[in-house]
């Protein structure tokens, strides 16, 4: 009798938890209209931004599954949603929600080229991200990420990677596989060092690492031959490696650092804008000033330069 008495509350508790979970799933699912999913099956694009989602709805993960019997009422039988009309999902936008984690099921969308998860509450990134080998644009800015999974090394087709406003302290060695990357933003993090593997990004055109904790840059930094825009402002840089190999560099932002000398930019013939305000410059060396002849904007404000 005692056993029976104890079992009943436990069973009731389990039922209540199951009902609560089912209710939570249904609430999330209801925020995604069936019409939107039908359109996604035809266009290959799904935008679920700003819907108050706390997780990726199950309906999305079942996007290409046949409808269940109790769903038939919500599907137009007039040949509007036939399997032969469906295309792979290539663009998924889940921005401006409250999503804390990405389910392993995301791996089924192997054809994804654009994944936008900015402005959520991500703390960890699932290793399943490495299965999305066709990704070209990955936007993870404005989250709570402190590290990135090594499986990201599989994302060899990335062209754009935005990680700004997170809690990252470093970029792993996996970045050496990002040979096609053109736009990398890791600004507003806590990055204190950058791996020399960065030199493998020979197609990188725009690099923003402002508002971090960098005190140095890799010695092989000038190997980024395609770089046009470099922003390393608001760090702790005391000196820089030679930037002379950056022949395509047009804009250089070094504001709010601890630099005491002008950067070495011999060979940067395309350079048009240089920002060096709020550093510790005291002298302007003539040999380095000569290399700035093509510059149309040189900002030296708030230094201690003596003429």
GROMACS .gro file of C-alpha atoms in nm:
model
  307
    1UNK     CA    1   0.000   0.000   0.000
    2UNK     CA    2   0.285   0.231   0.083
    3UNK     CA    3   0.445   0.157  -0.257
    4UNK     CA    4   0.120   0.239  -0.438
    5UNK     CA    5   0.084   0.563  -0.246
    6UNK     CA    6   0.433   0.669  -0.344
    7UNK     CA    7   0.401   0.566  -0.706
    8UNK     CA    8   0.087   0.768  -0.776
    9UNK     CA    9   0.241   1.113  -0.711
   10UNK     CA   10   0.549   1.016  -0.916
   11UNK     CA   11   0.333   0.910  -1.211
   12UNK     CA   12   0.129   1.226  -1.181
   13UNK     CA   13   0.448   1.433  -1.174
   14UNK     CA   14   0.577   1.262  -1.490
   15UNK     CA   15   0.248   1.323  -1.668
   16UNK     CA   16   0.255   1.689  -1.565
   17UNK     CA   17   0.613   1.730  -1.690
   18UNK     CA   18   0.522   1.561  -2.019
   19UNK     CA   19   0.219   1.787  -2.062
   20UNK     CA   20   0.431   2.091  -1.981
   21UNK     CA   21   0.695   1.990  -2.237
   22UNK     CA   22   0.430   1.920  -2.501
   23UNK     CA   23   0.266   2.254  -2.428
   24UNK     CA   24   0.604   2.430  -2.459
   25UNK     CA   25   0.667   2.263  -2.796
   26UNK     CA   26   0.320   2.351  -2.922
   27UNK     CA   27   0.362   2.716  -2.820
   28UNK     CA   28   0.691   2.735  -3.011
   29UNK     CA   29   0.539   2.555  -3.308
   30UNK     CA   30   0.235   2.786  -3.318
   31UNK     CA   31   0.468   3.083  -3.367
   32UNK     CA   32   0.564   2.937  -3.704
   33UNK     CA   33   0.267   2.946  -3.946
   34UNK     CA   34   0.226   2.645  -4.176
   35UNK     CA   35   0.205   2.881  -4.473
   36UNK     CA   36   0.555   3.004  -4.395
   37UNK     CA   37   0.689   2.649  -4.393
   38UNK     CA   38   0.513   2.568  -4.720
   39UNK     CA   39   0.676   2.870  -4.877
   40UNK     CA   40   1.015   2.763  -4.738
   41UNK     CA   41   0.981   2.422  -4.901
   42UNK     CA   42   0.942   2.593  -5.237
   43UNK     CA   43   1.187   2.883  -5.202
   44UNK     CA   44   1.457   2.721  -4.989
   45UNK     CA   45   1.451   3.024  -4.755
   46UNK     CA   46   1.302   3.057  -4.406
   47UNK     CA   47   1.300   3.375  -4.198
   48UNK     CA   48   1.196   3.330  -3.833
   49UNK     CA   49   1.358   3.640  -3.689
   50UNK     CA   50   1.206   3.830  -3.397
   51UNK     CA   51   0.944   3.571  -3.299
   52UNK     CA   52   1.034   3.523  -2.932
   53UNK     CA   53   1.161   3.171  -2.997
   54UNK     CA   54   1.348   3.000  -2.713
   55UNK     CA   55   1.443   2.702  -2.928
   56UNK     CA   56   1.436   2.594  -3.288
   57UNK     CA   57   1.075   2.473  -3.329
   58UNK     CA   58   1.024   2.102  -3.397
   59UNK     CA   59   0.815   2.196  -3.701
   60UNK     CA   60   1.124   2.349  -3.857
   61UNK     CA   61   1.332   2.037  -3.792
   62UNK     CA   62   1.053   1.835  -3.958
   63UNK     CA   63   1.040   2.072  -4.253
   64UNK     CA   64   1.080   1.805  -4.520
   65UNK     CA   65   0.902   1.521  -4.342
   66UNK     CA   66   0.565   1.403  -4.481
   67UNK     CA   67   0.268   1.556  -4.290
   68UNK     CA   68   0.112   1.352  -4.011
   69UNK     CA   69  -0.247   1.242  -4.045
   70UNK     CA   70  -0.376   1.504  -3.804
   71UNK     CA   71  -0.200   1.777  -4.000
   72UNK     CA   72  -0.372   1.707  -4.329
   73UNK     CA   73  -0.642   1.961  -4.258
   74UNK     CA   74  -0.387   2.241  -4.254
   75UNK     CA   75  -0.228   2.140  -4.584
   76UNK     CA   76  -0.380   2.228  -4.915
   77UNK     CA   77  -0.431   1.904  -5.105
   78UNK     CA   78  -0.453   2.096  -5.432
   79UNK     CA   79  -0.104   1.986  -5.535
   80UNK     CA   80   0.054   2.295  -5.376
   81UNK     CA   81   0.288   2.109  -5.141
   82UNK     CA   82   0.394   1.799  -5.329
   83UNK     CA   83   0.733   1.644  -5.254
   84UNK     CA   84   0.857   1.699  -5.609
   85UNK     CA   85   0.810   2.075  -5.566
   86UNK     CA   86   1.030   2.089  -5.256
   87UNK     CA   87   1.384   2.230  -5.263
   88UNK     CA   88   1.662   2.210  -5.008
   89UNK     CA   89   1.676   2.480  -4.743
   90UNK     CA   90   1.964   2.714  -4.830
   91UNK     CA   91   1.889   3.016  -4.610
   92UNK     CA   92   1.776   3.007  -4.245
   93UNK     CA   93   1.736   3.325  -4.040
   94UNK     CA   94   1.670   3.284  -3.667
   95UNK     CA   95   1.795   3.627  -3.558
   96UNK     CA   96   1.661   3.834  -3.267
   97UNK     CA   97   1.508   3.552  -3.064
   98UNK     CA   98   1.598   3.395  -2.728
   99UNK     CA   99   1.750   3.072  -2.856
  100UNK     CA  100   2.005   2.926  -2.613
  101UNK     CA  101   2.123   2.625  -2.811
  102UNK     CA  102   2.116   2.482  -3.160
  103UNK     CA  103   1.986   2.123  -3.178
  104UNK     CA  104   2.184   1.840  -3.338
  105UNK     CA  105   1.902   1.818  -3.591
  106UNK     CA  106   2.036   2.128  -3.765
  107UNK     CA  107   2.281   1.890  -3.939
  108UNK     CA  108   2.002   1.765  -4.167
  109UNK     CA  109   2.005   2.097  -4.354
  110UNK     CA  110   2.328   2.009  -4.532
  111UNK     CA  111   2.254   2.245  -4.822
  112UNK     CA  112   2.241   2.558  -4.603
  113UNK     CA  113   2.447   2.845  -4.741
  114UNK     CA  114   2.331   3.119  -4.503
  115UNK     CA  115   2.269   3.074  -4.129
  116UNK     CA  116   2.189   3.387  -3.929
  117UNK     CA  117   2.164   3.349  -3.550
  118UNK     CA  118   2.262   3.697  -3.441
  119UNK     CA  119   2.103   3.853  -3.132
  120UNK     CA  120   2.014   3.536  -2.941
  121UNK     CA  121   2.134   3.379  -2.615
  122UNK     CA  122   2.372   3.115  -2.747
  123UNK     CA  123   2.630   3.003  -2.491
  124UNK     CA  124   2.761   2.696  -2.674
  125UNK     CA  125   2.763   2.612  -3.041
  126UNK     CA  126   2.673   2.254  -3.125
  127UNK     CA  127   2.938   2.044  -3.298
  128UNK     CA  128   2.665   1.967  -3.554
  129UNK     CA  129   2.752   2.303  -3.712
  130UNK     CA  130   3.043   2.122  -3.874
  131UNK     CA  131   2.799   1.920  -4.088
  132UNK     CA  132   2.687   2.233  -4.273
  133UNK     CA  133   2.974   2.218  -4.521
  134UNK     CA  134   2.801   2.432  -4.783
  135UNK     CA  135   2.772   2.734  -4.552
  136UNK     CA  136   2.898   3.057  -4.705
  137UNK     CA  137   2.765   3.310  -4.453
  138UNK     CA  138   2.753   3.238  -4.078
  139UNK     CA  139   2.634   3.519  -3.849
  140UNK     CA  140   2.664   3.455  -3.473
  141UNK     CA  141   2.706   3.810  -3.345
  142UNK     CA  142   2.545   3.940  -3.025
  143UNK     CA  143   2.538   3.611  -2.832
  144UNK     CA  144   2.720   3.474  -2.525
  145UNK     CA  145   2.970   3.243  -2.698
  146UNK     CA  146   3.296   3.193  -2.510
  147UNK     CA  147   3.442   2.936  -2.749
  148UNK     CA  148   3.384   2.778  -3.087
  149UNK     CA  149   3.382   2.404  -3.164
  150UNK     CA  150   3.676   2.259  -3.358
  151UNK     CA  151   3.422   2.106  -3.598
  152UNK     CA  152   3.398   2.451  -3.757
  153UNK     CA  153   3.711   2.356  -3.948
  154UNK     CA  154   3.476   2.171  -4.186
  155UNK     CA  155   3.319   2.499  -4.300
  156UNK     CA  156   3.572   2.541  -4.581
  157UNK     CA  157   3.334   2.738  -4.806
  158UNK     CA  158   3.273   3.024  -4.563
  159UNK     CA  159   3.296   3.368  -4.722
  160UNK     CA  160   3.160   3.569  -4.428
  161UNK     CA  161   3.191   3.498  -4.055
  162UNK     CA  162   3.055   3.748  -3.801
  163UNK     CA  163   3.127   3.683  -3.433
  164UNK     CA  164   3.116   4.034  -3.290
  165UNK     CA  165   2.976   4.102  -2.942
  166UNK     CA  166   3.041   3.762  -2.783
  167UNK     CA  167   3.281   3.646  -2.509
  168UNK     CA  168   3.550   3.481  -2.720
  169UNK     CA  169   3.906   3.483  -2.586
  170UNK     CA  170   4.078   3.329  -2.888
  171UNK     CA  171   4.032   3.203  -3.241
  172UNK     CA  172   4.122   2.835  -3.269
  173UNK     CA  173   4.369   2.680  -3.513
  174UNK     CA  174   4.070   2.565  -3.719
  175UNK     CA  175   4.067   2.905  -3.890
  176UNK     CA  176   4.346   2.782  -4.116
  177UNK     CA  177   4.084   2.600  -4.323
  178UNK     CA  178   3.896   2.923  -4.403
  179UNK     CA  179   4.082   2.985  -4.728
  180UNK     CA  180   3.777   3.139  -4.898
  181UNK     CA  181   3.686   3.379  -4.615
  182UNK     CA  182   3.655   3.743  -4.724
  183UNK     CA  183   3.489   3.910  -4.425
  184UNK     CA  184   3.576   3.830  -4.061
  185UNK     CA  185   3.440   4.030  -3.767
  186UNK     CA  186   3.545   3.936  -3.412
  187UNK     CA  187   3.509   4.284  -3.266
  188UNK     CA  188   3.382   4.345  -2.913
  189UNK     CA  189   3.510   4.020  -2.764
  190UNK     CA  190   3.792   3.938  -2.521
  191UNK     CA  191   4.044   3.803  -2.770
  192UNK     CA  192   4.398   3.842  -2.638
  193UNK     CA  193   4.593   3.661  -2.911
  194UNK     CA  194   4.559   3.572  -3.276
  195UNK     CA  195   4.700   3.252  -3.420
  196UNK     CA  196   4.953   3.266  -3.703
  197UNK     CA  197   4.707   3.038  -3.885
  198UNK     CA  198   4.537   3.364  -3.980
  199UNK     CA  199   4.780   3.392  -4.273
  200UNK     CA  200   4.592   3.112  -4.451
  201UNK     CA  201   4.304   3.352  -4.518
  202UNK     CA  202   4.462   3.483  -4.834
  203UNK     CA  203   4.125   3.604  -4.972
  204UNK     CA  204   4.035   3.804  -4.661
  205UNK     CA  205   3.933   4.158  -4.760
  206UNK     CA  206   3.780   4.293  -4.438
  207UNK     CA  207   3.903   4.216  -4.087
  208UNK     CA  208   3.764   4.377  -3.772
  209UNK     CA  209   3.918   4.292  -3.435
  210UNK     CA  210   3.845   4.619  -3.256
  211UNK     CA  211   3.751   4.629  -2.887
  212UNK     CA  212   3.947   4.324  -2.776
  213UNK     CA  213   4.257   4.267  -2.560
  214UNK     CA  214   4.523   4.228  -2.828
  215UNK     CA  215   4.876   4.336  -2.738
  216UNK     CA  216   5.043   4.202  -3.054
  217UNK     CA  217   4.961   4.080  -3.404
  218UNK     CA  218   5.121   3.776  -3.572
  219UNK     CA  219   5.454   3.845  -3.744
  220UNK     CA  220   5.319   3.692  -4.066
  221UNK     CA  221   5.027   3.935  -4.073
  222UNK     CA  222   5.142   4.089  -4.401
  223UNK     CA  223   5.062   3.760  -4.576
  224UNK     CA  224   4.697   3.867  -4.592
  225UNK     CA  225   4.754   3.989  -4.947
  226UNK     CA  226   4.388   4.066  -5.026
  227UNK     CA  227   4.318   4.275  -4.714
  228UNK     CA  228   4.153   4.612  -4.788
  229UNK     CA  229   4.007   4.716  -4.452
  230UNK     CA  230   4.177   4.648  -4.117
  231UNK     CA  231   4.031   4.765  -3.785
  232UNK     CA  232   4.224   4.680  -3.468
  233UNK     CA  233   4.124   4.992  -3.275
  234UNK     CA  234   4.058   4.987  -2.899
  235UNK     CA  235   4.309   4.716  -2.809
  236UNK     CA  236   4.639   4.713  -2.617
  237UNK     CA  237   4.880   4.715  -2.910
  238UNK     CA  238   5.223   4.856  -2.827
  239UNK     CA  239   5.383   4.773  -3.161
  240UNK     CA  240   5.294   4.626  -3.497
  241UNK     CA  241   5.463   4.384  -3.734
  242UNK     CA  242   5.548   4.521  -4.078
  243UNK     CA  243   5.236   4.575  -4.288
  244UNK     CA  244   5.436   4.633  -4.605
  245UNK     CA  245   5.298   4.331  -4.787
  246UNK     CA  246   4.939   4.456  -4.772
  247UNK     CA  247   4.939   4.600  -5.123
  248UNK     CA  248   4.556   4.628  -5.141
  249UNK     CA  249   4.505   4.790  -4.799
  250UNK     CA  250   4.286   5.101  -4.824
  251UNK     CA  251   4.176   5.168  -4.467
  252UNK     CA  252   4.376   5.119  -4.145
  253UNK     CA  253   4.222   5.190  -3.805
  254UNK     CA  254   4.466   5.179  -3.510
  255UNK     CA  255   4.292   5.426  -3.277
  256UNK     CA  256   4.291   5.381  -2.899
  257UNK     CA  257   4.600   5.165  -2.859
  258UNK     CA  258   4.943   5.211  -2.699
  259UNK     CA  259   5.147   5.262  -3.016
  260UNK     CA  260   5.456   5.481  -2.997
  261UNK     CA  261   5.554   5.479  -3.364
  262UNK     CA  262   5.392   5.502  -3.706
  263UNK     CA  263   5.325   5.164  -3.867
  264UNK     CA  264   5.555   5.037  -4.142
  265UNK     CA  265   5.336   5.054  -4.453
  266UNK     CA  266   5.591   5.065  -4.736
  267UNK     CA  267   5.425   4.908  -5.040
  268UNK     CA  268   5.068   4.985  -4.926
  269UNK     CA  269   5.008   5.191  -5.237
  270UNK     CA  270   4.627   5.181  -5.212
  271UNK     CA  271   4.620   5.318  -4.856
  272UNK     CA  272   4.381   5.615  -4.830
  273UNK     CA  273   4.274   5.638  -4.463
  274UNK     CA  274   4.489   5.594  -4.151
  275UNK     CA  275   4.348   5.644  -3.800
  276UNK     CA  276   4.607   5.673  -3.523
  277UNK     CA  277   4.427   5.892  -3.270
  278UNK     CA  278   4.454   5.823  -2.897
  279UNK     CA  279   4.788   5.645  -2.897
  280UNK     CA  280   5.128   5.735  -2.747
  281UNK     CA  281   5.296   5.881  -3.052
  282UNK     CA  282   5.562   6.143  -2.974
  283UNK     CA  283   5.766   6.159  -3.294
  284UNK     CA  284   5.681   6.124  -3.662
  285UNK     CA  285   5.971   5.951  -3.837
  286UNK     CA  286   6.035   6.095  -4.182
  287UNK     CA  287   6.105   5.762  -4.350
  288UNK     CA  288   5.765   5.627  -4.246
  289UNK     CA  289   5.585   5.953  -4.323
  290UNK     CA  290   5.706   5.921  -4.683
  291UNK     CA  291   5.511   5.598  -4.715
  292UNK     CA  292   5.188   5.786  -4.639
  293UNK     CA  293   5.202   6.011  -4.946
  294UNK     CA  294   4.887   5.866  -5.102
  295UNK     CA  295   4.687   5.893  -4.781
  296UNK     CA  296   4.402   6.146  -4.798
  297UNK     CA  297   4.296   6.115  -4.433
  298UNK     CA  298   4.551   6.088  -4.151
  299UNK     CA  299   4.407   6.113  -3.800
  300UNK     CA  300   4.668   6.177  -3.529
  301UNK     CA  301   4.448   6.342  -3.268
  302UNK     CA  302   4.511   6.304  -2.894
  303UNK     CA  303   4.877   6.201  -2.906
  304UNK     CA  304   5.184   6.376  -2.761
  305UNK     CA  305   5.354   6.462  -3.086
  306UNK     CA  306   5.630   6.724  -3.074
  307UNK     CA  307   5.724   6.904  -3.395
   0.00000   0.00000   0.00000
